[in-house]
Amino acid sequence: MADKEYIIYTDGACSGNPGPGGWGAVIMHGGSVQEISGKADETTNQRMELQAAVEALRTVPPGSRVKLHSDSAYLVNCFNQGWMKRWLRNGWRNSKGNQVENQDLWKQLLELSETNTVEWIKVKGHSSDQLNQRCDQLASEAIQPDKNSSSREENTPPGIEYRESLGKNRGRKTKRLGLLTGGGDCPGLNAVIRAVVKGAENKYNIESVGFNNGFKGLVENDAALLEDLAVSGILNRGGTILGTSNRDNPFDFKPGGSDYLETGEDRSADAVENLNKWDIDGLVVIGGDGSLLLAHRFSELGVPIIGIPKTIDNDLPATDLTFGFDSAVTTATEAIDKIHTTAESHHRVMVVEVMGRHAGWIALQAGMAGGGDIILIPELPFEYSYIVAKIMERRQRGKKFSIIVVAEGAFPAGEEPIYQQKGDVKRLGGIGLLVSREIEKRTNMESRATVLGHLQRGGSPTAFDRVLATRFGVKAVDLFQNGRFNEMVCLRGNQVESVALDQAVKGTKRVDPDSEQVLTALAVGTSFGHPL
Ligand code: F6P
């Protein structure tokens, strides 16, 4: 090791949360190892971690090159993710406009990191890292039991429900992940929650805290520890035991998720504060495009994030498949099968409207699986003349009925998608009825429309989705344990992998009209209402 190179490990420890606290550090230089420790001046997790780093950096001569290892994501992110620069610009105010806490220590750290070249490195933590375990031990030894301290319940930070296990687990000092489900629900969410909680506990002894109702629970600190029992028996259940929301945006938060307020409040700082209150080392966000975008914004604020993609729409470009999609396609296929028999009996043109806002994946696959004669998707604006030609061609062949599967986001060439208005909110829907009416007019055949709507989001996940959700959940826990934050798990071919979150939130995966799937559908005589 060169003359001025130091490797430092630091840690803070307390006997409860909060309770008497200490700090410890191991400093390695050349062949020598120095161990230092002390009692923390105040017992908050952040102060202990900061004090450990300050005291350790004080031992190195100015101009040193230091690799400083800490298990405090907050501390490491502060330097690596630009928080410090922002605080300096904003006069030591955080994103909520409040004065940054523990400024005295942050300022000392800043000075010490400027007189040296410091590389800040997040380490796994006590359960698996021997040097950090040693720091923890040093810090614990430095703690003098404080007989006059009041009970844990009285000292629990406001907003945190006291639970027996909380104190117990903090004594063990395991790592802790936060978990939320955001956006529209889909089959498989409970399977992934189960996989995260069980995988975290069984593989790495990591605790899980579930935030209720998506980002709303994060802002309002509506959360609870999730243990094995809480996630037992939910693998095959639809919905999400955590609840979800597709309106609550912490950066533009409207009380009650109101659709009618024009502007909300930026409550992101509250969300970050709540993560700190719960002592969360990283947040697992299970969501679609909207929720992952919010997760990405939190990662830019320094919150360590792991994304898990879900959506029945299957429209996220960074993953070959999302769980929920197979279940939705299965539900839609079963519905088309049922529509088939009644269409045939009555010699009608039956239109089945399925979900899929910007991408026609559900329509394409359920249409192919259910033998839809005409499939209409947003990627291929349709023309009625081609639909009518297909229906007539079938009639001539003796097929007096036809099935049209239409994605809610599909629209006629030269027109716009059809929206329903509810208050200020615009939602897609209505194209099925419109197509059905137009077909009656143009063919003189009876036509009916069925909108499958939220049926596609409900019910038990298919075996495929249960397995995919379980694989995604355990992969997320592996990423967490290895400090691989700001990544999203994904499926590539048949392998579960991960991708950078900032890449994962870009764009929409749409059906390629030249793809093998579309060409296959065309080959068996399916029409897309388009001159393909
Ligand atoms: O993104 C999933 C999805 O089911 C879309 O297919 C659909 O347009 C949308 O959510 C409906 O959302 P909600 O009715 O919950 O607002």
Coordinates of C-alpha atoms and ligand atoms in Angstrom, one line a residue:
M1 CA 0.0 0.0 0.0
A2 CA 1.4 3.4 -0.9
D3 CA 2.5 5.7 1.9
K4 CA -0.5 7.9 2.1
E5 CA -3.2 5.3 1.5
Y6 CA -5.6 4.4 4.2
I7 CA -8.5 2.0 4.4
I8 CA -11.1 2.9 7.1
Y9 CA -14.1 1.1 8.3
T10 CA -16.5 3.0 10.6
D11 CA -19.7 2.2 12.4
G12 CA -22.0 3.4 15.1
A13 CA -24.0 1.3 17.5
C14 CA -26.6 1.8 20.1
S15 CA -28.1 -0.5 22.7
G16 CA -31.7 0.2 21.7
N17 CA -33.4 2.6 19.3
P18 CA -32.7 5.2 20.7
G19 CA -30.4 4.2 23.6
P20 CA -26.9 4.8 24.7
G21 CA -24.7 5.0 21.7
G22 CA -21.1 4.6 20.6
W23 CA -18.9 4.7 17.6
G24 CA -16.0 2.6 16.4
A25 CA -13.5 2.6 13.6
V26 CA -10.8 0.3 12.2
I27 CA -8.0 2.2 10.3
M28 CA -5.6 0.2 8.1
H29 CA -2.3 1.8 6.8
G30 CA 0.6 -0.1 5.4
G31 CA 0.8 -3.2 7.6
S32 CA -0.7 -1.6 10.7
V33 CA -4.2 -1.7 12.0
Q34 CA -5.5 0.9 14.5
E35 CA -8.8 0.6 16.3
I36 CA -10.5 3.6 17.9
S37 CA -13.9 4.0 19.5
G38 CA -15.8 6.4 21.8
K39 CA -19.1 7.2 23.3
A40 CA -21.4 9.2 21.0
D41 CA -22.3 12.7 22.2
E42 CA -25.9 12.1 21.3
T43 CA -27.6 8.9 20.4
T44 CA -29.2 9.2 17.0
N45 CA -28.1 6.8 14.3
Q46 CA -27.0 9.5 12.0
R47 CA -24.8 11.3 14.7
M48 CA -23.1 8.0 15.6
E49 CA -22.3 7.2 12.0
L50 CA -21.0 10.8 11.4
Q51 CA -18.9 10.8 14.5
A52 CA -17.3 7.5 13.6
A53 CA -16.3 8.9 10.2
V54 CA -15.1 12.2 11.6
E55 CA -13.0 10.6 14.4
A56 CA -11.5 8.1 11.9
L57 CA -10.6 10.7 9.3
R58 CA -8.9 12.9 12.0
T59 CA -6.4 10.1 12.5
V60 CA -5.0 10.4 8.9
P61 CA -2.4 13.1 7.9
P62 CA -3.7 15.7 5.4
G63 CA -3.2 14.8 1.8
S64 CA -4.0 11.1 2.3
R65 CA -5.9 8.9 0.0
V66 CA -8.7 7.2 2.0
K67 CA -11.2 4.5 1.1
L68 CA -13.8 5.0 3.8
H69 CA -16.3 2.1 4.2
S70 CA -19.5 2.7 6.0
D71 CA -22.8 0.8 6.2
S72 CA -24.7 4.1 6.4
A73 CA -26.3 4.6 3.0
Y74 CA -27.2 8.2 4.2
L75 CA -23.6 9.1 4.8
V76 CA -22.2 7.5 1.7
N77 CA -24.9 8.9 -0.6
C78 CA -24.5 12.4 0.9
F79 CA -21.1 12.6 -0.8
N80 CA -21.6 10.3 -3.8
Q81 CA -25.1 11.5 -4.8
G82 CA -24.5 15.2 -4.6
W83 CA -26.6 16.0 -1.5
M84 CA -23.6 17.8 0.1
K85 CA -23.2 20.0 -3.0
R86 CA -26.9 20.9 -2.8
W87 CA -26.8 21.7 0.8
L88 CA -23.8 24.0 0.2
R89 CA -25.8 25.8 -2.6
N90 CA -28.9 26.1 -0.5
G91 CA -27.3 27.4 2.7
W92 CA -27.5 24.0 4.5
R93 CA -31.2 23.6 3.8
N94 CA -32.6 20.3 2.8
S95 CA -35.1 19.8 0.0
K96 CA -38.0 20.7 2.3
G97 CA -36.3 24.0 3.1
N98 CA -35.4 23.0 6.7
Q99 CA -31.9 23.3 8.2
V100 CA -29.9 20.1 7.8
E101 CA -29.5 18.2 11.1
N102 CA -26.1 17.6 12.6
Q103 CA -24.5 20.4 10.7
D104 CA -21.5 20.6 13.1
L105 CA -20.5 17.0 12.1
W106 CA -21.3 17.3 8.4
K107 CA -19.1 20.5 8.3
Q108 CA -16.2 18.7 10.0
L109 CA -16.6 15.8 7.6
L110 CA -16.6 18.1 4.6
E111 CA -13.4 19.8 5.8
L112 CA -11.7 16.5 6.4
S113 CA -12.8 15.1 3.1
E114 CA -11.4 18.1 1.3
T115 CA -8.0 17.9 2.9
N116 CA -7.8 14.3 1.8
T117 CA -8.9 12.3 -1.2
V118 CA -11.8 10.3 0.1
E119 CA -13.6 7.5 -1.7
W120 CA -16.9 6.8 0.1
I121 CA -17.9 3.1 -0.1
K122 CA -21.2 1.6 1.1
V123 CA -20.6 -1.8 2.7
K124 CA -23.0 -4.6 3.4
G125 CA -23.2 -4.2 7.2
H126 CA -22.9 -6.1 10.3
S127 CA -24.3 -9.4 9.5
S128 CA -21.8 -10.2 6.8
D129 CA -18.9 -7.8 6.9
Q130 CA -16.2 -8.8 9.4
L131 CA -14.5 -5.4 9.6
N132 CA -17.8 -3.6 10.1
Q133 CA -18.7 -6.2 12.7
R134 CA -15.5 -5.3 14.5
C135 CA -16.4 -1.6 14.4
D136 CA -19.8 -2.4 15.8
Q137 CA -18.2 -4.4 18.6
L138 CA -15.8 -1.5 19.4
A139 CA -18.7 0.9 19.4
S140 CA -20.8 -1.3 21.7
E141 CA -17.9 -1.7 24.1
A142 CA -17.6 2.1 24.3
I143 CA -21.2 2.4 25.5
Q144 CA -21.7 3.0 29.2
P145 CA -25.1 1.7 30.2
D146 CA -27.2 4.8 31.1
K147 CA -29.4 3.7 34.1
N148 CA -31.4 6.9 34.0
S149 CA -32.5 6.6 30.4
S150 CA -36.3 6.5 29.9
S151 CA -38.2 3.6 28.2
R152 CA -38.0 2.8 24.5
E153 CA -41.6 3.6 24.0
E154 CA -41.1 7.2 25.3
N155 CA -38.0 7.6 23.1
T156 CA -39.5 6.2 19.9
P157 CA -39.4 8.9 17.3
P158 CA -42.8 10.5 16.6
G159 CA -44.9 8.7 14.0
I160 CA -43.4 5.3 14.6
E161 CA -45.6 2.8 16.1
Y162 CA -43.7 1.0 18.8
R163 CA -43.4 -2.7 18.3
E164 CA -41.7 -5.2 20.5
S165 CA -39.8 -6.6 17.6
L166 CA -38.5 -3.2 16.6
G167 CA -36.3 -2.8 19.7
K168 CA -35.4 -6.4 19.6
N169 CA -34.2 -6.4 16.1
R170 CA -32.3 -3.1 16.3
G171 CA -30.4 -4.7 19.2
R172 CA -29.4 -7.4 16.6
K173 CA -28.6 -4.6 14.2
T174 CA -29.8 -6.4 11.1
K175 CA -30.3 -4.4 7.9
R176 CA -33.7 -3.3 6.9
L177 CA -35.4 -2.8 3.6
G178 CA -38.6 -0.8 2.9
L179 CA -41.1 -2.1 0.5
L180 CA -44.1 -0.6 -1.3
T181 CA -46.4 -1.5 -4.2
G182 CA -47.3 1.5 -6.4
G183 CA -49.6 2.1 -9.4
G184 CA -52.4 -0.1 -10.7
D185 CA -52.5 -3.5 -9.0
C186 CA -51.9 -6.8 -10.9
P187 CA -51.9 -10.5 -10.1
G188 CA -48.6 -11.5 -8.6
L189 CA -48.0 -8.5 -6.3
N190 CA -48.6 -10.6 -3.2
A191 CA -46.3 -13.3 -4.6
V192 CA -43.5 -10.8 -5.0
I193 CA -44.1 -9.2 -1.5
R194 CA -43.9 -12.7 -0.1
A195 CA -40.7 -13.5 -2.0
V196 CA -39.0 -10.2 -0.8
V197 CA -39.9 -10.7 2.8
K198 CA -39.1 -14.4 3.1
G199 CA -36.0 -14.2 0.9
A200 CA -34.7 -11.2 2.9
E201 CA -35.2 -13.0 6.2
N202 CA -34.2 -16.5 5.2
K203 CA -31.2 -15.7 3.0
Y204 CA -29.7 -12.6 4.8
N205 CA -31.6 -12.0 8.0
I206 CA -32.7 -8.7 6.6
E207 CA -35.9 -7.1 8.1
S208 CA -38.7 -5.7 5.9
V209 CA -40.9 -2.7 6.5
G210 CA -44.0 -2.5 4.3
F211 CA -45.3 1.0 3.5
N212 CA -49.1 1.0 2.8
N213 CA -50.9 2.3 -0.2
G214 CA -47.9 3.0 -2.4
F215 CA -46.1 6.4 -2.0
K216 CA -48.9 7.7 0.1
G217 CA -47.8 5.5 3.0
L218 CA -44.3 6.7 2.6
V219 CA -45.3 10.3 2.8
E220 CA -47.7 9.7 5.7
N221 CA -45.5 7.2 7.5
D222 CA -48.2 4.5 7.3
A223 CA -46.0 1.4 7.7
A224 CA -45.3 -1.7 9.7
L225 CA -42.7 -4.4 10.0
L226 CA -43.5 -7.4 7.9
E227 CA -42.6 -10.7 9.3
D228 CA -42.9 -14.2 7.8
L229 CA -46.3 -14.7 9.2
A230 CA -47.7 -11.5 7.6
V231 CA -46.8 -12.9 4.1
S232 CA -47.7 -16.5 4.7
G233 CA -50.6 -17.9 2.6
I234 CA -50.6 -15.0 0.1
L235 CA -48.8 -16.5 -2.9
N236 CA -51.9 -17.2 -4.9
R237 CA -53.9 -14.2 -3.8
G238 CA -54.7 -11.4 -6.2
G239 CA -54.2 -7.7 -5.2
T240 CA -51.6 -6.5 -2.8
I241 CA -51.7 -6.8 1.0
L242 CA -49.9 -3.5 1.2
G243 CA -52.5 -1.6 -0.8
T244 CA -51.6 0.6 -3.7
S245 CA -52.3 4.0 -5.2
N246 CA -51.8 5.3 -8.7
R247 CA -52.4 9.0 -7.8
D248 CA -50.2 9.8 -4.9
N249 CA -47.1 11.6 -6.1
P250 CA -44.8 12.7 -3.1
F251 CA -43.4 15.5 -5.3
D252 CA -46.9 16.8 -6.0
F253 CA -48.9 15.5 -3.1
K254 CA -52.6 16.1 -2.9
P255 CA -54.4 15.2 0.3
G256 CA -56.6 12.2 -0.2
G257 CA -55.1 11.6 -3.7
S258 CA -57.6 14.2 -4.9
D259 CA -58.0 14.5 -8.6
Y260 CA -59.4 17.9 -8.3
L261 CA -56.7 20.0 -6.7
E262 CA -54.7 21.7 -9.3
T263 CA -51.4 21.6 -7.5
G264 CA -50.1 19.6 -4.6
E265 CA -47.3 20.0 -2.2
D266 CA -43.8 18.7 -2.5
R267 CA -43.7 16.1 0.4
S268 CA -40.6 14.2 -0.8
A269 CA -38.6 15.4 2.2
D270 CA -41.2 13.8 4.5
A271 CA -41.0 10.6 2.6
V272 CA -37.2 10.6 3.0
E273 CA -37.5 11.5 6.7
N274 CA -39.9 8.6 7.3
L275 CA -37.4 6.2 5.7
N276 CA -34.8 7.5 8.1
K277 CA -37.1 7.2 11.1
W278 CA -37.5 3.5 10.2
D279 CA -33.8 3.2 9.7
I280 CA -34.3 1.8 6.2
D281 CA -31.1 0.9 4.3
G282 CA -32.9 0.8 0.9
L283 CA -36.3 1.0 -0.6
V284 CA -37.8 -1.7 -2.9
V285 CA -40.4 -0.2 -5.2
I286 CA -42.7 -2.6 -7.0
G287 CA -44.3 -0.7 -9.8
G288 CA -45.0 0.1 -13.4
D289 CA -43.8 3.1 -15.4
G290 CA -45.2 5.8 -13.2
S291 CA -44.1 4.3 -9.8
L292 CA -40.6 3.5 -11.2
L293 CA -40.2 7.1 -12.4
L294 CA -41.0 8.3 -8.9
A295 CA -38.6 5.8 -7.5
H296 CA -36.0 7.1 -9.8
R297 CA -36.6 10.7 -8.5
F298 CA -36.1 9.4 -5.0
S299 CA -32.8 7.8 -6.1
E300 CA -31.7 11.2 -7.3
L301 CA -32.4 12.5 -3.8
G302 CA -30.0 9.8 -2.5
V303 CA -32.5 7.2 -1.5
P304 CA -31.0 3.7 -2.3
I305 CA -33.7 2.2 -4.6
I306 CA -34.3 -1.3 -6.1
G307 CA -37.1 -1.5 -8.7
I308 CA -39.3 -4.5 -9.4
P309 CA -41.3 -4.1 -12.6
K310 CA -45.0 -5.0 -12.6
T311 CA -47.9 -4.2 -15.0
I312 CA -50.5 -6.2 -16.8
D313 CA -49.6 -4.0 -19.9
N314 CA -46.1 -5.5 -20.2
D315 CA -45.0 -2.1 -21.7
L316 CA -41.7 -1.6 -19.8
P317 CA -38.8 -1.7 -22.3
A318 CA -36.1 -2.9 -19.9
T319 CA -37.7 -6.3 -19.2
D320 CA -38.9 -8.9 -21.6
L321 CA -41.9 -9.6 -19.3
T322 CA -43.6 -8.2 -16.3
F323 CA -45.5 -10.4 -13.9
G324 CA -49.3 -9.7 -14.1
F325 CA -49.2 -9.8 -17.9
D326 CA -49.6 -13.5 -18.2
S327 CA -52.5 -13.5 -15.7
A328 CA -54.3 -10.7 -17.6
V329 CA -53.8 -12.4 -20.9
T330 CA -55.2 -15.6 -19.4
T331 CA -58.3 -13.8 -18.0
A332 CA -58.8 -12.1 -21.4
T333 CA -58.4 -15.3 -23.3
E334 CA -61.0 -17.1 -21.1
A335 CA -63.4 -14.2 -21.7
I336 CA -62.8 -14.4 -25.5
D337 CA -63.4 -18.1 -25.4
K338 CA -66.8 -17.5 -23.7
I339 CA -67.7 -14.7 -26.0
H340 CA -66.9 -17.0 -28.9
T341 CA -69.7 -19.5 -28.1
T342 CA -72.4 -16.8 -27.8
A343 CA -71.1 -15.0 -30.9
E344 CA -71.4 -18.2 -32.9
S345 CA -74.9 -19.0 -31.6
H346 CA -76.3 -15.5 -32.5
H347 CA -74.2 -14.9 -35.6
R348 CA -73.0 -11.6 -34.2
V349 CA -69.9 -9.5 -34.4
M350 CA -68.6 -9.4 -30.8
V351 CA -66.1 -6.8 -29.8
V352 CA -64.0 -7.4 -26.7
E353 CA -62.2 -4.3 -25.3
V354 CA -59.1 -5.2 -23.2
M355 CA -56.6 -3.0 -21.3
G356 CA -53.4 -1.6 -22.8
R357 CA -53.0 2.1 -23.0
H358 CA -50.0 2.7 -25.2
A359 CA -49.2 -0.9 -26.1
G360 CA -51.3 -3.6 -27.5
W361 CA -49.6 -6.6 -25.9
I362 CA -52.7 -7.9 -24.1
A363 CA -54.9 -7.5 -27.2
L364 CA -52.3 -9.2 -29.4
Q365 CA -51.7 -12.2 -27.1
A366 CA -55.2 -12.7 -25.9
G367 CA -56.4 -12.2 -29.4
M368 CA -54.1 -14.8 -30.8
A369 CA -54.8 -17.2 -27.9
G370 CA -58.5 -16.7 -28.2
G371 CA -58.7 -16.9 -32.0
G372 CA -59.7 -13.3 -32.4
D373 CA -60.5 -12.6 -36.1
I374 CA -59.5 -9.0 -35.9
I375 CA -57.0 -7.5 -33.4
L376 CA -56.8 -3.7 -33.0
I377 CA -53.8 -2.2 -31.2
P378 CA -52.6 1.4 -30.6
E379 CA -49.4 0.7 -32.6
L380 CA -51.5 0.1 -35.8
P381 CA -54.2 2.8 -36.2
F382 CA -57.0 0.9 -37.9
E383 CA -59.3 1.6 -40.9
Y384 CA -63.0 0.4 -40.7
S385 CA -62.8 -0.7 -44.4
Y386 CA -60.3 -3.4 -43.6
I387 CA -62.4 -4.6 -40.6
V388 CA -65.5 -4.8 -42.7
A389 CA -63.6 -6.6 -45.5
K390 CA -62.5 -9.3 -43.0
I391 CA -66.0 -9.7 -41.6
M392 CA -67.5 -10.1 -45.1
E393 CA -64.8 -12.5 -46.2
R394 CA -65.6 -14.7 -43.2
R395 CA -69.4 -14.5 -44.1
Q396 CA -68.7 -15.6 -47.6
R397 CA -66.8 -18.6 -46.1
G398 CA -69.9 -19.5 -44.0
K399 CA -68.6 -18.0 -40.8
K400 CA -71.5 -15.8 -39.8
F401 CA -69.8 -14.4 -36.7
S402 CA -66.6 -12.5 -36.0
I403 CA -64.6 -11.6 -32.9
I404 CA -62.8 -8.3 -32.6
V405 CA -60.3 -7.8 -29.8
V406 CA -59.5 -4.2 -29.3
A407 CA -57.0 -2.6 -26.9
E408 CA -58.4 0.4 -25.0
G409 CA -55.7 2.6 -26.5
A410 CA -56.5 1.6 -30.2
F411 CA -57.9 4.3 -32.5
P412 CA -58.9 4.8 -36.1
A413 CA -56.2 6.2 -38.4
G414 CA -56.2 10.0 -38.4
E415 CA -58.1 10.1 -35.1
E416 CA -57.2 10.2 -31.4
P417 CA -57.6 7.5 -28.7
I418 CA -61.0 7.6 -26.9
Y419 CA -61.1 8.9 -23.4
Q420 CA -63.8 8.9 -20.6
Q421 CA -64.0 12.0 -18.5
K422 CA -64.4 11.8 -14.8
G423 CA -64.0 15.2 -13.2
D424 CA -60.6 16.5 -14.3
V425 CA -59.4 12.9 -14.9
K426 CA -59.3 11.5 -18.4
R427 CA -59.2 7.7 -18.7
L428 CA -59.0 5.6 -21.8
G429 CA -62.1 3.5 -22.6
G430 CA -65.0 3.5 -25.0
I431 CA -63.3 2.3 -28.2
G432 CA -65.0 -1.1 -28.0
L433 CA -68.5 0.4 -28.1
L434 CA -67.6 2.8 -30.9
V435 CA -66.2 0.0 -33.1
S436 CA -69.3 -2.1 -32.4
R437 CA -71.7 0.7 -33.4
E438 CA -69.7 1.5 -36.5
I439 CA -69.6 -2.2 -37.6
E440 CA -73.4 -2.5 -37.2
K441 CA -73.8 0.6 -39.4
R442 CA -71.4 -0.6 -42.1
T443 CA -72.3 -4.4 -42.2
N444 CA -75.9 -4.5 -41.1
M445 CA -74.9 -7.2 -38.7
E446 CA -75.7 -7.2 -35.1
S447 CA -72.8 -6.3 -32.9
R448 CA -72.2 -6.1 -29.2
A449 CA -69.3 -4.8 -27.1
T450 CA -67.9 -6.2 -23.8
V451 CA -65.4 -4.2 -21.8
L452 CA -63.2 -6.5 -19.6
G453 CA -61.7 -3.6 -17.7
H454 CA -60.4 -4.3 -14.2
L455 CA -61.3 -8.0 -14.4
Q456 CA -57.9 -8.3 -16.1
R457 CA -56.2 -6.9 -13.0
G458 CA -58.0 -9.1 -10.5
G459 CA -57.9 -12.7 -9.3
S460 CA -55.3 -15.3 -8.7
P461 CA -52.0 -15.0 -10.6
T462 CA -51.1 -17.8 -13.1
A463 CA -48.4 -20.3 -12.2
F464 CA -46.1 -18.4 -14.6
D465 CA -46.6 -15.1 -12.9
R466 CA -46.2 -16.6 -9.4
V467 CA -42.9 -18.1 -10.4
L468 CA -41.7 -14.9 -12.2
A469 CA -42.8 -12.7 -9.2
T470 CA -40.9 -15.0 -6.8
R471 CA -37.8 -14.9 -8.9
F472 CA -38.0 -11.1 -9.2
G473 CA -38.5 -10.8 -5.4
V474 CA -35.5 -12.9 -4.5
K475 CA -33.3 -11.2 -7.1
A476 CA -34.2 -7.8 -5.6
V477 CA -33.1 -9.0 -2.1
D478 CA -29.8 -10.3 -3.6
L479 CA -29.2 -6.8 -5.1
F480 CA -30.1 -5.2 -1.8
Q481 CA -27.6 -7.4 0.1
N482 CA -24.9 -6.7 -2.4
G483 CA -25.4 -2.9 -2.3
R484 CA -26.5 -2.9 -5.9
F485 CA -28.9 0.0 -5.5
N486 CA -30.6 2.1 -8.2
E487 CA -31.1 -1.0 -10.3
M488 CA -34.3 -2.7 -11.5
V489 CA -34.7 -6.5 -11.7
C490 CA -35.6 -7.7 -15.2
L491 CA -36.1 -10.8 -17.3
R492 CA -33.9 -11.2 -20.3
G493 CA -34.7 -14.4 -22.2
N494 CA -35.2 -16.8 -19.4
Q495 CA -32.6 -15.2 -17.1
V496 CA -33.5 -12.8 -14.2
E497 CA -31.0 -10.0 -14.3
S498 CA -30.9 -6.3 -13.4
V499 CA -30.6 -3.0 -15.3
A500 CA -29.8 0.6 -14.2
L501 CA -32.9 2.3 -12.9
D502 CA -32.3 5.4 -15.0
Q503 CA -32.3 3.2 -18.2
A504 CA -35.3 1.2 -17.0
V505 CA -37.6 4.2 -16.8
K506 CA -37.0 5.4 -20.4
G507 CA -39.7 4.9 -23.0
T508 CA -42.5 2.4 -23.7
K509 CA -42.2 -1.1 -25.1
R510 CA -44.7 -1.3 -27.9
V511 CA -45.7 -4.0 -30.3
D512 CA -43.5 -3.9 -33.4
P513 CA -45.7 -4.4 -36.5
D514 CA -42.9 -6.2 -38.2
S515 CA -42.3 -8.6 -35.3
E516 CA -42.6 -12.4 -35.6
Q517 CA -45.7 -12.3 -33.4
V518 CA -47.6 -10.0 -35.6
L519 CA -46.4 -11.8 -38.8
T520 CA -47.6 -15.1 -37.2
A521 CA -51.0 -13.7 -36.5
L522 CA -51.3 -12.4 -40.1
A523 CA -50.2 -15.8 -41.4
V524 CA -53.1 -17.5 -39.7
G525 CA -55.5 -15.0 -41.2
T526 CA -55.9 -12.5 -38.4
S527 CA -56.6 -8.9 -39.5
F528 CA -55.2 -5.9 -37.7
G529 CA -57.7 -3.6 -39.5
H530 CA -54.7 -2.3 -41.3
P531 CA -53.2 -2.8 -44.8
L532 CA -50.4 -4.9 -43.5
Ligands
F6P1 O1 -51.4 0.2 -16.4 C1 -52.2 -0.8 -16.0 C2 -53.7 -0.4 -16.4 O2 -54.5 -1.4 -16.0 C3 -53.9 0.1 -17.8 O3 -54.0 -1.0 -18.7 C4 -55.2 0.9 -17.6 O4 -55.4 1.8 -18.6 C5 -55.0 1.6 -16.3 O5 -54.1 0.7 -15.6 C6 -56.3 1.8 -15.6 O6 -56.0 2.3 -14.3 P1 -57.1 2.7 -13.2 O7 -58.4 2.3 -13.7 O8 -56.6 2.0 -12.0 O9 -56.9 4.2 -13.0

